[in-house]
Amino acid sequence: MKRKTSILLVTMLLLISIISGCSTGMTSSAAALSNESFRAMGSEDIKENLEIDENNIAGLNNMGYRITESIYTNSKENILFSPLSLSSAIAMLTNGAENETKNEIIKGMEADEATLNATYNHIINLLNSYSEERDIGSGEKTKVTVMNTANSAWFQNGVDVKSDFVDNLKKYYNADAMKVDFSNPNTKDIMNKWIEEKTNNILKDTIKKTKPTDIAYLINTLYFKGTWRDEFYEGGTKKAPFYLSDGSEASVDMMFGNFGKPYYEDDTCQIVGLNYYDATMYVLLPKENLNEFIKSEKYAEIDKMIESTTYNSNIDVYFPKFKYKNSTNLNDHLKNIGIAKIFDPGEADLTRIADMSPENLYVSNIFQNTSIEVDEKGTEAAAVTVVEMECTSAMPTEKVVFNCNKPFMYVIKDDRTGTNLFMGIVQKP
């Protein structure tokens, strides 16, 4: 499958703290649990033989739109959410789920179980290939995109982890599974150092503490730094009003550029594609207000509208610089899309991770921390998704003006697969 998309990001996804009433004796050493090899692809295979199930990408994107809508309903702040980060965590978790618990996750993700692991395997191979140096016309090779993904699994020493589970995580997600001592306060420092190194030192102190009752952590990191193909001239950035949803206005640093870009317009919105070298940020500006647009039927057609963009050579783009962070608990939002059994102490079936009989594993909390910075040169973003588990007991030809001076939405897509890496809403830059 070859589709347009965009990616700009630093996604650090932290998956799974499993908390148990069981006590075990542990050591502070980290020992690998799987001898399986990662299914790595050569550069030619990535270029010619990349096979990513379109249904899984569509399901990933749709889940992202539904959760972003759910978050927006209860928030008046800026929003940043990583569909890829969350779906990667849940895809890994699916390998440990059984019966109705697994069926509910697959349905909520709108995924094809038969190709789910292979899809994420190919996504990992593709995204990691973007960081190669290349000549973009200057005569010198440089990295215009930096993208790195990494996964790891950390289990409490003494827990009998299912070999099939850790083997699948290694084979498809390149996750190294290790035994550690969560009762040792230094363990969190080792894990945090791993996270920092994989995210260019952006995500620090992610894990505040570990406890003797912790069972496991699954960690996925995704880092992206993208350079605009057409940078905004720094001298063109000026203070300008941004009109907030409550009717007031704020003064922001508004960038300006006249570009040829992918463009779409209908009676509800304008969309412009701001290109990186391997990704695109599609900015959606409603003609009325963002709240009415998200409530309308058109919201569900965003990907169709993005696919309908065509090149316009004369667009005046006014786009605010912005930088923000937020943290969102995702429990209720996942329940809203039908993924609920994993949160039920009596109903969750995660026995393919470890059999804790007579107790039972269930997800107690899922949250995502995110950060993004957009300026004249490009974009850098980061996301951390934490899943905690406990043990029970038509284009115009004339000049277009695209003035982002009021709340707007953006989607960052991987250009090759169409995967929505980040979705955001800016209500106040």
Short mmCIF file of N, CA and C in Angstrom, two decimals, residues 67-179:
data_model
loop_
_atom_site.label_atom_id
_atom_site.label_comp_id
_atom_site.label_asym_id
_atom_site.label_seq_id
_atom_site.Cartn_x
_atom_site.Cartn_y
_atom_site.Cartn_z
N ILE A 67 -11.20 8.92 19.45
CA ILE A 67 -10.68 9.28 20.76
C ILE A 67 -10.40 10.78 20.85
N THR A 68 -9.88 11.36 19.77
CA THR A 68 -9.65 12.82 19.77
C THR A 68 -10.97 13.56 19.96
N GLU A 69 -12.03 13.10 19.30
CA GLU A 69 -13.35 13.71 19.48
C GLU A 69 -13.81 13.58 20.93
N SER A 70 -13.59 12.42 21.51
CA SER A 70 -13.99 12.19 22.90
C SER A 70 -13.20 13.09 23.85
N ILE A 71 -11.91 13.24 23.62
CA ILE A 71 -11.09 14.11 24.45
C ILE A 71 -11.55 15.56 24.32
N TYR A 72 -11.82 16.00 23.09
CA TYR A 72 -12.22 17.38 22.83
C TYR A 72 -13.53 17.74 23.52
N THR A 73 -14.43 16.77 23.63
CA THR A 73 -15.73 17.02 24.25
C THR A 73 -15.59 17.50 25.69
N ASN A 74 -14.55 17.06 26.36
CA ASN A 74 -14.38 17.38 27.77
C ASN A 74 -13.19 18.31 28.04
N SER A 75 -12.70 18.99 27.01
CA SER A 75 -11.52 19.82 27.20
C SER A 75 -11.65 21.15 26.48
N LYS A 76 -11.14 22.19 27.11
CA LYS A 76 -11.05 23.50 26.48
C LYS A 76 -9.59 23.88 26.23
N GLU A 77 -8.70 22.94 26.47
CA GLU A 77 -7.28 23.20 26.32
C GLU A 77 -6.78 22.66 24.98
N ASN A 78 -5.52 22.96 24.65
CA ASN A 78 -4.89 22.35 23.49
C ASN A 78 -4.83 20.84 23.66
N ILE A 79 -4.97 20.13 22.57
CA ILE A 79 -4.98 18.67 22.61
C ILE A 79 -3.88 18.15 21.70
N LEU A 80 -3.19 17.13 22.14
CA LEU A 80 -2.25 16.40 21.30
C LEU A 80 -2.37 14.93 21.68
N PHE A 81 -2.65 14.11 20.70
CA PHE A 81 -2.86 12.68 20.93
C PHE A 81 -2.16 11.91 19.83
N SER A 82 -1.52 10.81 20.19
CA SER A 82 -0.84 9.99 19.20
C SER A 82 -1.60 8.69 18.97
N PRO A 83 -2.34 8.59 17.87
CA PRO A 83 -3.01 7.32 17.55
C PRO A 83 -2.04 6.16 17.39
N LEU A 84 -0.88 6.41 16.77
CA LEU A 84 0.08 5.34 16.57
C LEU A 84 0.65 4.85 17.90
N SER A 85 0.93 5.78 18.80
CA SER A 85 1.48 5.40 20.10
C SER A 85 0.50 4.51 20.86
N LEU A 86 -0.74 4.93 20.96
CA LEU A 86 -1.73 4.13 21.68
C LEU A 86 -1.98 2.80 20.99
N SER A 87 -2.15 2.82 19.68
CA SER A 87 -2.47 1.58 18.97
C SER A 87 -1.30 0.60 19.02
N SER A 88 -0.06 1.09 19.02
CA SER A 88 1.08 0.21 19.16
C SER A 88 1.06 -0.50 20.51
N ALA A 89 0.74 0.26 21.56
CA ALA A 89 0.65 -0.33 22.90
C ALA A 89 -0.43 -1.40 22.95
N ILE A 90 -1.60 -1.07 22.40
CA ILE A 90 -2.70 -2.02 22.45
C ILE A 90 -2.43 -3.23 21.57
N ALA A 91 -1.77 -3.01 20.43
CA ALA A 91 -1.42 -4.13 19.56
C ALA A 91 -0.50 -5.11 20.28
N MET A 92 0.48 -4.58 21.01
CA MET A 92 1.35 -5.46 21.79
C MET A 92 0.56 -6.17 22.88
N LEU A 93 -0.33 -5.44 23.54
CA LEU A 93 -1.16 -6.02 24.60
C LEU A 93 -2.05 -7.13 24.06
N THR A 94 -2.49 -7.00 22.82
CA THR A 94 -3.35 -8.00 22.21
C THR A 94 -2.69 -9.38 22.22
N ASN A 95 -1.36 -9.41 22.10
CA ASN A 95 -0.65 -10.69 22.13
C ASN A 95 -0.76 -11.39 23.47
N GLY A 96 -1.17 -10.66 24.50
CA GLY A 96 -1.34 -11.26 25.81
C GLY A 96 -2.78 -11.48 26.20
N ALA A 97 -3.70 -11.13 25.30
CA ALA A 97 -5.14 -11.22 25.60
C ALA A 97 -5.76 -12.47 25.00
N GLU A 98 -6.87 -12.90 25.58
CA GLU A 98 -7.59 -14.07 25.09
C GLU A 98 -9.08 -13.81 25.06
N ASN A 99 -9.80 -14.63 24.28
CA ASN A 99 -11.25 -14.71 24.28
C ASN A 99 -11.91 -13.35 24.06
N GLU A 100 -12.94 -13.03 24.85
CA GLU A 100 -13.69 -11.80 24.63
C GLU A 100 -12.86 -10.55 24.85
N THR A 101 -11.88 -10.63 25.73
CA THR A 101 -11.00 -9.47 25.95
C THR A 101 -10.25 -9.14 24.67
N LYS A 102 -9.71 -10.15 24.01
CA LYS A 102 -9.01 -9.92 22.75
C LYS A 102 -9.99 -9.45 21.67
N ASN A 103 -11.14 -10.09 21.57
CA ASN A 103 -12.12 -9.72 20.54
C ASN A 103 -12.54 -8.27 20.67
N GLU A 104 -12.70 -7.81 21.91
CA GLU A 104 -13.11 -6.43 22.15
C GLU A 104 -12.03 -5.45 21.70
N ILE A 105 -10.76 -5.79 21.97
CA ILE A 105 -9.66 -4.92 21.55
C ILE A 105 -9.60 -4.86 20.02
N ILE A 106 -9.68 -6.03 19.38
CA ILE A 106 -9.61 -6.08 17.92
C ILE A 106 -10.75 -5.27 17.31
N LYS A 107 -11.94 -5.39 17.87
CA LYS A 107 -13.09 -4.64 17.35
C LYS A 107 -12.91 -3.14 17.57
N GLY A 108 -12.42 -2.76 18.75
CA GLY A 108 -12.22 -1.34 19.04
C GLY A 108 -11.17 -0.72 18.14
N MET A 109 -10.17 -1.51 17.76
CA MET A 109 -9.12 -1.03 16.86
C MET A 109 -9.54 -1.12 15.40
N GLU A 110 -10.67 -1.78 15.13
CA GLU A 110 -11.13 -2.04 13.77
C GLU A 110 -10.02 -2.74 12.99
N ALA A 111 -9.39 -3.72 13.64
CA ALA A 111 -8.19 -4.36 13.10
C ALA A 111 -8.49 -5.75 12.55
N ASP A 112 -7.58 -6.21 11.72
CA ASP A 112 -7.58 -7.58 11.23
C ASP A 112 -6.53 -8.33 12.05
N GLU A 113 -6.99 -9.20 12.94
CA GLU A 113 -6.07 -9.89 13.85
C GLU A 113 -5.00 -10.67 13.09
N ALA A 114 -5.37 -11.25 11.95
CA ALA A 114 -4.44 -12.10 11.21
C ALA A 114 -3.22 -11.33 10.71
N THR A 115 -3.37 -10.04 10.47
CA THR A 115 -2.26 -9.26 9.91
C THR A 115 -1.78 -8.16 10.86
N LEU A 116 -2.29 -8.15 12.10
CA LEU A 116 -2.00 -7.04 13.02
C LEU A 116 -0.51 -6.96 13.35
N ASN A 117 0.09 -8.05 13.81
CA ASN A 117 1.51 -8.02 14.17
C ASN A 117 2.38 -7.68 12.96
N ALA A 118 2.06 -8.26 11.81
CA ALA A 118 2.84 -8.00 10.61
C ALA A 118 2.76 -6.54 10.19
N THR A 119 1.58 -5.94 10.37
CA THR A 119 1.41 -4.52 10.04
C THR A 119 2.36 -3.66 10.86
N TYR A 120 2.40 -3.88 12.17
CA TYR A 120 3.26 -3.06 13.02
C TYR A 120 4.73 -3.39 12.80
N ASN A 121 5.03 -4.63 12.45
CA ASN A 121 6.40 -4.98 12.10
C ASN A 121 6.89 -4.17 10.92
N HIS A 122 6.05 -4.05 9.88
CA HIS A 122 6.44 -3.31 8.70
C HIS A 122 6.49 -1.80 8.98
N ILE A 123 5.60 -1.31 9.83
CA ILE A 123 5.64 0.10 10.21
C ILE A 123 6.95 0.42 10.91
N ILE A 124 7.38 -0.45 11.85
CA ILE A 124 8.64 -0.24 12.55
C ILE A 124 9.80 -0.20 11.57
N ASN A 125 9.84 -1.17 10.65
CA ASN A 125 10.91 -1.20 9.66
C ASN A 125 10.92 0.06 8.81
N LEU A 126 9.74 0.52 8.40
CA LEU A 126 9.64 1.70 7.56
C LEU A 126 10.10 2.96 8.30
N LEU A 127 9.55 3.20 9.48
CA LEU A 127 9.86 4.43 10.20
C LEU A 127 11.34 4.52 10.55
N ASN A 128 11.93 3.39 10.91
CA ASN A 128 13.36 3.42 11.25
C ASN A 128 14.24 3.66 10.03
N SER A 129 13.70 3.46 8.83
CA SER A 129 14.49 3.69 7.62
C SER A 129 14.57 5.17 7.24
N TYR A 130 13.72 6.00 7.85
CA TYR A 130 13.67 7.41 7.47
C TYR A 130 14.90 8.21 7.89
N SER A 131 15.65 7.72 8.86
CA SER A 131 16.75 8.49 9.43
C SER A 131 18.03 8.44 8.60
N GLU A 132 17.98 7.81 7.45
CA GLU A 132 19.17 7.75 6.61
C GLU A 132 19.52 9.14 6.08
N GLU A 133 20.82 9.40 5.96
CA GLU A 133 21.25 10.67 5.38
C GLU A 133 20.98 10.67 3.88
N ARG A 134 20.63 11.84 3.35
CA ARG A 134 20.36 11.96 1.91
C ARG A 134 20.72 13.34 1.41
N ASP A 135 20.93 13.43 0.13
CA ASP A 135 21.23 14.70 -0.51
C ASP A 135 19.93 15.28 -1.03
N ILE A 136 19.54 16.44 -0.52
CA ILE A 136 18.28 17.07 -0.94
C ILE A 136 18.53 18.26 -1.87
N GLY A 137 19.74 18.29 -2.48
CA GLY A 137 20.01 19.32 -3.45
C GLY A 137 21.18 20.21 -3.10
N SER A 138 21.70 20.08 -1.88
CA SER A 138 22.81 20.94 -1.46
C SER A 138 24.16 20.37 -1.84
N GLY A 139 24.17 19.11 -2.28
CA GLY A 139 25.43 18.46 -2.60
C GLY A 139 26.03 17.72 -1.43
N GLU A 140 25.48 17.93 -0.24
CA GLU A 140 25.94 17.24 0.95
C GLU A 140 24.80 16.42 1.55
N LYS A 141 25.14 15.26 2.07
CA LYS A 141 24.13 14.42 2.68
C LYS A 141 23.83 14.89 4.10
N THR A 142 22.57 14.86 4.45
CA THR A 142 22.16 15.27 5.79
C THR A 142 20.91 14.50 6.18
N LYS A 143 20.60 14.52 7.46
CA LYS A 143 19.38 13.88 7.95
C LYS A 143 18.29 14.94 8.02
N VAL A 144 17.36 14.90 7.09
CA VAL A 144 16.25 15.86 7.11
C VAL A 144 15.09 15.33 7.93
N THR A 145 15.09 14.02 8.15
CA THR A 145 14.11 13.39 9.03
C THR A 145 14.88 12.51 10.00
N VAL A 146 14.54 12.60 11.27
CA VAL A 146 15.10 11.69 12.26
C VAL A 146 13.94 10.93 12.88
N MET A 147 13.95 9.62 12.70
CA MET A 147 12.88 8.78 13.22
C MET A 147 13.48 7.52 13.81
N ASN A 148 13.16 7.25 15.04
CA ASN A 148 13.62 6.04 15.69
C ASN A 148 12.49 5.44 16.52
N THR A 149 12.30 4.14 16.38
CA THR A 149 11.33 3.45 17.22
C THR A 149 12.04 2.35 17.98
N ALA A 150 11.60 2.08 19.19
CA ALA A 150 12.20 1.02 20.00
C ALA A 150 11.16 0.51 20.99
N ASN A 151 11.25 -0.76 21.32
CA ASN A 151 10.34 -1.38 22.28
C ASN A 151 11.11 -2.21 23.28
N SER A 152 10.59 -2.28 24.48
CA SER A 152 11.20 -3.15 25.49
C SER A 152 10.12 -3.62 26.45
N ALA A 153 10.38 -4.76 27.10
CA ALA A 153 9.47 -5.32 28.10
C ALA A 153 10.28 -5.63 29.35
N TRP A 154 9.79 -5.17 30.48
CA TRP A 154 10.50 -5.32 31.75
C TRP A 154 9.58 -6.07 32.71
N PHE A 155 10.05 -7.24 33.16
CA PHE A 155 9.22 -8.08 34.02
C PHE A 155 9.89 -8.29 35.38
N GLN A 156 9.06 -8.39 36.39
CA GLN A 156 9.55 -8.66 37.73
C GLN A 156 10.18 -10.05 37.78
N ASN A 157 11.37 -10.12 38.34
CA ASN A 157 12.03 -11.40 38.48
C ASN A 157 11.17 -12.33 39.34
N GLY A 158 10.98 -13.54 38.86
CA GLY A 158 10.16 -14.49 39.59
C GLY A 158 8.80 -14.72 38.95
N VAL A 159 8.37 -13.83 38.06
CA VAL A 159 7.10 -14.00 37.36
C VAL A 159 7.31 -14.94 36.17
N ASP A 160 6.44 -15.91 36.04
CA ASP A 160 6.55 -16.90 34.96
C ASP A 160 5.87 -16.33 33.71
N VAL A 161 6.63 -15.57 32.91
CA VAL A 161 6.10 -14.93 31.71
C VAL A 161 5.99 -15.96 30.59
N LYS A 162 4.89 -15.92 29.85
CA LYS A 162 4.68 -16.86 28.76
C LYS A 162 5.69 -16.61 27.64
N SER A 163 6.35 -17.65 27.20
CA SER A 163 7.38 -17.51 26.17
C SER A 163 6.80 -17.03 24.85
N ASP A 164 5.59 -17.47 24.49
CA ASP A 164 4.98 -17.03 23.23
C ASP A 164 4.78 -15.52 23.23
N PHE A 165 4.44 -14.97 24.40
CA PHE A 165 4.20 -13.54 24.49
C PHE A 165 5.48 -12.75 24.22
N VAL A 166 6.57 -13.09 24.94
CA VAL A 166 7.81 -12.34 24.75
C VAL A 166 8.42 -12.61 23.38
N ASP A 167 8.23 -13.82 22.84
CA ASP A 167 8.75 -14.13 21.51
C ASP A 167 8.06 -13.29 20.44
N ASN A 168 6.74 -13.13 20.55
CA ASN A 168 6.01 -12.30 19.58
C ASN A 168 6.42 -10.84 19.68
N LEU A 169 6.63 -10.35 20.92
CA LEU A 169 7.06 -8.96 21.07
C LEU A 169 8.42 -8.74 20.43
N LYS A 170 9.32 -9.72 20.54
CA LYS A 170 10.64 -9.58 19.93
C LYS A 170 10.55 -9.70 18.41
N LYS A 171 9.82 -10.71 17.94
CA LYS A 171 9.77 -11.01 16.51
C LYS A 171 9.14 -9.88 15.71
N TYR A 172 8.03 -9.34 16.21
CA TYR A 172 7.29 -8.34 15.43
C TYR A 172 7.59 -6.90 15.85
N TYR A 173 7.89 -6.68 17.14
CA TYR A 173 8.04 -5.31 17.65
C TYR A 173 9.48 -5.00 18.08
N ASN A 174 10.38 -5.98 17.91
CA ASN A 174 11.78 -5.83 18.29
C ASN A 174 11.93 -5.43 19.75
N ALA A 175 11.07 -5.98 20.61
CA ALA A 175 11.09 -5.66 22.03
C ALA A 175 11.96 -6.66 22.78
N ASP A 176 12.98 -6.16 23.45
CA ASP A 176 13.80 -6.99 24.32
C ASP A 176 13.11 -7.15 25.66
N ALA A 177 12.87 -8.39 26.06
CA ALA A 177 12.21 -8.67 27.34
C ALA A 177 13.26 -9.01 28.39
N MET A 178 13.18 -8.34 29.54
CA MET A 178 14.20 -8.48 30.58
C MET A 178 13.58 -8.63 31.95
N LYS A 179 14.28 -9.33 32.82
CA LYS A 179 13.88 -9.46 34.22
C LYS A 179 14.64 -8.45 35.05
#
